[in-house]
Amino acid sequence: MLKLKSIIWVLIAAFPLVFSSCKEDAKKTISTQQIEFTHEGNLNVYLNTSDSLKTNFDIEFAETDYETQTGLMYRKGMKNNQAMLFIFPDIATHSFYMKNTEFSLDIIYIKEDMTIASMQENAQPFNESGLSSMAPIKYVLEINGGLAEALGISIGDRISFSRN
């Protein structure tokens, strides 16, 4: 009986230590480094029926596996004149999602001939549902959510881009 009482007292004495240790661990957070936009080139959007310039963007390229998988994740936002251009090695139907993306995006799917094939406007932050291009494409342009409509960007419009 004495042994049982000793064990109970040890457990009672140890409980606050275990509890406070868990509390301290819960307070620890992992801080991530802010990813800044890198101006690597320029992109123009032209009206589908003429050479009239609709708008232009400073662009950051996403070409490597890591860059295309990460995209604009873990960023707080972009300026309205900034965009990310994904360049794929293949022409295929591609799907994007908004995992770990903190701000709304317009995702513009572009064919190999540089014409806009389809768009997903106002993609919601952190939504992991797949957003398909619905057609074979070579490029994807990501801009701030709502900008495609505000700038009059539409299916059939054309792009051109250059590197710095």
mmCIF file of C-alpha atoms in Angstrom:
data_model
loop_
_atom_site.group_PDB
_atom_site.id
_atom_site.type_symbol
_atom_site.label_atom_id
_atom_site.label_comp_id
_atom_site.label_asym_id
_atom_site.label_seq_id
_atom_site.Cartn_x
_atom_site.Cartn_y
_atom_site.Cartn_z
ATOM 1 C CA MET A 1 0.000 0.000 0.000
ATOM 2 C CA LEU A 2 2.872 2.348 0.784
ATOM 3 C CA LYS A 3 4.323 1.713 -2.669
ATOM 4 C CA LEU A 4 1.017 2.600 -4.349
ATOM 5 C CA LYS A 5 0.770 5.870 -2.388
ATOM 6 C CA SER A 6 4.340 6.759 -3.393
ATOM 7 C CA ILE A 7 3.583 6.119 -7.051
ATOM 8 C CA ILE A 8 0.443 8.257 -6.879
ATOM 9 C CA TRP A 9 2.372 11.143 -5.266
ATOM 10 C CA VAL A 10 5.091 10.925 -7.927
ATOM 11 C CA LEU A 11 2.460 11.084 -10.682
ATOM 12 C CA ILE A 12 0.695 14.023 -9.054
ATOM 13 C CA ALA A 13 3.995 15.871 -8.653
ATOM 14 C CA ALA A 14 5.052 15.165 -12.253
ATOM 15 C CA PHE A 15 1.750 16.233 -13.853
ATOM 16 C CA PRO A 16 2.396 20.019 -13.733
ATOM 17 C CA LEU A 17 5.846 19.515 -15.250
ATOM 18 C CA VAL A 18 4.472 17.509 -18.160
ATOM 19 C CA PHE A 19 1.611 19.959 -18.682
ATOM 20 C CA SER A 20 3.835 23.058 -18.647
ATOM 21 C CA SER A 21 6.314 21.370 -20.994
ATOM 22 C CA CYS A 22 3.513 20.780 -23.534
ATOM 23 C CA LYS A 23 2.392 24.380 -23.165
ATOM 24 C CA GLU A 24 5.867 25.687 -23.955
ATOM 25 C CA ASP A 25 6.101 23.498 -27.071
ATOM 26 C CA ALA A 26 2.722 24.757 -28.251
ATOM 27 C CA LYS A 27 3.979 28.352 -28.062
ATOM 28 C CA LYS A 28 6.919 27.672 -30.396
ATOM 29 C CA THR A 29 6.267 28.754 -33.962
ATOM 30 C CA ILE A 30 8.231 28.215 -37.103
ATOM 31 C CA SER A 31 8.928 31.470 -38.870
ATOM 32 C CA THR A 32 9.294 31.462 -42.624
ATOM 33 C CA GLN A 33 11.345 33.924 -44.597
ATOM 34 C CA GLN A 34 9.317 36.333 -46.741
ATOM 35 C CA ILE A 35 9.770 35.577 -50.447
ATOM 36 C CA GLU A 36 10.215 38.739 -52.482
ATOM 37 C CA PHE A 37 9.198 39.246 -56.110
ATOM 38 C CA THR A 38 12.114 38.981 -58.550
ATOM 39 C CA HIS A 39 11.699 40.998 -61.761
ATOM 40 C CA GLU A 40 13.077 38.613 -64.415
ATOM 41 C CA GLY A 41 11.260 39.838 -67.532
ATOM 42 C CA ASN A 42 8.303 41.635 -69.080
ATOM 43 C CA LEU A 43 5.030 40.361 -70.506
ATOM 44 C CA ASN A 44 2.570 42.136 -72.798
ATOM 45 C CA VAL A 45 -1.094 41.234 -73.356
ATOM 46 C CA TYR A 46 -2.595 42.174 -76.740
ATOM 47 C CA LEU A 47 -6.187 42.402 -77.922
ATOM 48 C CA ASN A 48 -7.150 39.174 -79.692
ATOM 49 C CA THR A 49 -8.105 40.841 -82.984
ATOM 50 C CA SER A 50 -5.248 43.347 -83.359
ATOM 51 C CA ASP A 51 -1.826 44.382 -82.151
ATOM 52 C CA SER A 52 -3.348 46.792 -79.629
ATOM 53 C CA LEU A 53 -1.602 46.511 -76.268
ATOM 54 C CA LYS A 54 -4.054 45.891 -73.394
ATOM 55 C CA THR A 55 -1.565 45.789 -70.530
ATOM 56 C CA ASN A 56 1.882 44.710 -69.459
ATOM 57 C CA PHE A 57 3.431 43.069 -66.386
ATOM 58 C CA ASP A 58 6.805 42.692 -64.728
ATOM 59 C CA ILE A 59 7.173 38.933 -64.498
ATOM 60 C CA GLU A 60 8.956 36.329 -62.450
ATOM 61 C CA PHE A 61 9.494 32.991 -64.202
ATOM 62 C CA ALA A 62 8.595 29.552 -62.828
ATOM 63 C CA GLU A 63 10.382 26.900 -64.891
ATOM 64 C CA THR A 64 12.130 24.368 -62.639
ATOM 65 C CA ASP A 65 10.188 21.616 -60.884
ATOM 66 C CA TYR A 66 10.587 23.416 -57.545
ATOM 67 C CA GLU A 67 9.475 26.786 -58.965
ATOM 68 C CA THR A 68 6.414 25.328 -60.708
ATOM 69 C CA GLN A 69 5.392 23.333 -57.629
ATOM 70 C CA THR A 70 5.818 26.299 -55.281
ATOM 71 C CA GLY A 71 4.604 29.151 -57.505
ATOM 72 C CA LEU A 72 3.293 32.017 -55.379
ATOM 73 C CA MET A 73 2.903 29.969 -52.188
ATOM 74 C CA TYR A 74 4.051 31.531 -48.906
ATOM 75 C CA ARG A 75 3.879 35.094 -50.251
ATOM 76 C CA LYS A 76 1.793 37.911 -48.834
ATOM 77 C CA GLY A 77 0.831 39.335 -52.235
ATOM 78 C CA MET A 78 2.016 41.056 -55.401
ATOM 79 C CA LYS A 79 1.700 44.518 -56.845
ATOM 80 C CA ASN A 80 -0.859 44.831 -59.647
ATOM 81 C CA ASN A 81 1.894 45.258 -62.248
ATOM 82 C CA GLN A 82 3.577 41.989 -61.190
ATOM 83 C CA ALA A 83 2.853 38.435 -62.333
ATOM 84 C CA MET A 84 4.336 34.959 -62.433
ATOM 85 C CA LEU A 85 4.748 33.128 -65.744
ATOM 86 C CA PHE A 86 4.974 29.337 -65.639
ATOM 87 C CA ILE A 87 6.680 27.721 -68.618
ATOM 88 C CA PHE A 88 6.153 23.983 -68.979
ATOM 89 C CA PRO A 89 8.436 21.636 -70.922
ATOM 90 C CA ASP A 90 5.372 19.861 -72.322
ATOM 91 C CA ILE A 91 2.095 20.828 -73.932
ATOM 92 C CA ALA A 92 -0.643 19.250 -71.839
ATOM 93 C CA THR A 93 -3.729 19.909 -69.770
ATOM 94 C CA HIS A 94 -2.406 21.316 -66.489
ATOM 95 C CA SER A 95 -4.168 21.828 -63.174
ATOM 96 C CA PHE A 96 -3.331 24.341 -60.445
ATOM 97 C CA TYR A 97 -4.486 24.753 -56.841
ATOM 98 C CA MET A 98 -4.174 27.451 -54.205
ATOM 99 C CA LYS A 99 -2.518 25.437 -51.431
ATOM 100 C CA ASN A 100 -0.485 27.769 -49.176
ATOM 101 C CA THR A 101 -1.350 30.759 -51.379
ATOM 102 C CA GLU A 102 -2.484 33.642 -49.191
ATOM 103 C CA PHE A 103 -4.156 35.896 -51.776
ATOM 104 C CA SER A 104 -6.664 35.518 -54.607
ATOM 105 C CA LEU A 105 -5.333 34.929 -58.125
ATOM 106 C CA ASP A 106 -6.531 34.963 -61.702
ATOM 107 C CA ILE A 107 -4.941 31.931 -63.368
ATOM 108 C CA ILE A 108 -4.602 32.416 -67.115
ATOM 109 C CA TYR A 109 -3.890 29.321 -69.233
ATOM 110 C CA ILE A 110 -2.011 30.009 -72.478
ATOM 111 C CA LYS A 111 -1.515 27.796 -75.537
ATOM 112 C CA GLU A 112 1.799 27.233 -77.295
ATOM 113 C CA ASP A 113 0.836 29.849 -79.937
ATOM 114 C CA MET A 114 0.667 32.424 -77.079
ATOM 115 C CA THR A 115 -3.132 32.833 -77.138
ATOM 116 C CA ILE A 116 -5.217 32.595 -73.977
ATOM 117 C CA ALA A 117 -7.061 29.260 -73.902
ATOM 118 C CA SER A 118 -8.958 29.580 -70.600
ATOM 119 C CA MET A 119 -8.953 31.321 -67.231
ATOM 120 C CA GLN A 120 -9.809 30.659 -63.601
ATOM 121 C CA GLU A 121 -10.697 34.042 -62.123
ATOM 122 C CA ASN A 122 -10.581 34.915 -58.419
ATOM 123 C CA ALA A 123 -9.150 31.562 -57.289
ATOM 124 C CA GLN A 124 -9.648 31.477 -53.530
ATOM 125 C CA PRO A 125 -6.694 31.492 -51.110
ATOM 126 C CA PHE A 126 -5.771 28.118 -49.566
ATOM 127 C CA ASN A 127 -8.316 26.202 -51.708
ATOM 128 C CA GLU A 128 -6.808 22.837 -52.660
ATOM 129 C CA SER A 129 -9.366 21.998 -55.364
ATOM 130 C CA GLY A 130 -7.803 21.447 -58.780
ATOM 131 C CA LEU A 131 -8.322 24.241 -61.328
ATOM 132 C CA SER A 132 -7.875 22.703 -64.772
ATOM 133 C CA SER A 133 -6.765 24.437 -67.949
ATOM 134 C CA MET A 134 -9.421 22.331 -69.769
ATOM 135 C CA ALA A 135 -7.179 22.366 -72.882
ATOM 136 C CA PRO A 136 -3.547 21.584 -73.721
ATOM 137 C CA ILE A 137 -1.360 24.557 -72.772
ATOM 138 C CA LYS A 138 2.309 25.539 -72.563
ATOM 139 C CA TYR A 139 2.166 28.587 -70.241
ATOM 140 C CA VAL A 140 0.270 29.851 -67.194
ATOM 141 C CA LEU A 141 0.153 33.471 -66.079
ATOM 142 C CA GLU A 142 -0.835 34.225 -62.477
ATOM 143 C CA ILE A 143 -1.977 37.749 -61.658
ATOM 144 C CA ASN A 144 -3.837 39.276 -58.719
ATOM 145 C CA GLY A 145 -7.451 38.126 -58.413
ATOM 146 C CA GLY A 146 -9.916 40.350 -60.267
ATOM 147 C CA LEU A 147 -7.304 41.954 -62.537
ATOM 148 C CA ALA A 148 -8.249 39.949 -65.656
ATOM 149 C CA GLU A 149 -11.744 41.409 -65.550
ATOM 150 C CA ALA A 150 -10.564 44.902 -64.588
ATOM 151 C CA LEU A 151 -8.052 44.966 -67.470
ATOM 152 C CA GLY A 152 -10.382 43.326 -69.977
ATOM 153 C CA ILE A 153 -8.158 40.266 -70.466
ATOM 154 C CA SER A 154 -10.134 37.547 -72.244
ATOM 155 C CA ILE A 155 -9.889 34.208 -74.022
ATOM 156 C CA GLY A 156 -8.253 34.636 -77.421
ATOM 157 C CA ASP A 157 -6.038 37.544 -76.341
ATOM 158 C CA ARG A 158 -2.338 37.075 -77.072
ATOM 159 C CA ILE A 159 0.815 37.482 -75.000
ATOM 160 C CA SER A 160 4.490 38.066 -75.673
ATOM 161 C CA PHE A 161 7.290 38.063 -73.132
ATOM 162 C CA SER A 162 10.981 38.814 -72.848
ATOM 163 C CA ARG A 163 13.673 38.124 -70.279
ATOM 164 C CA ASN A 164 15.774 40.816 -68.618
#
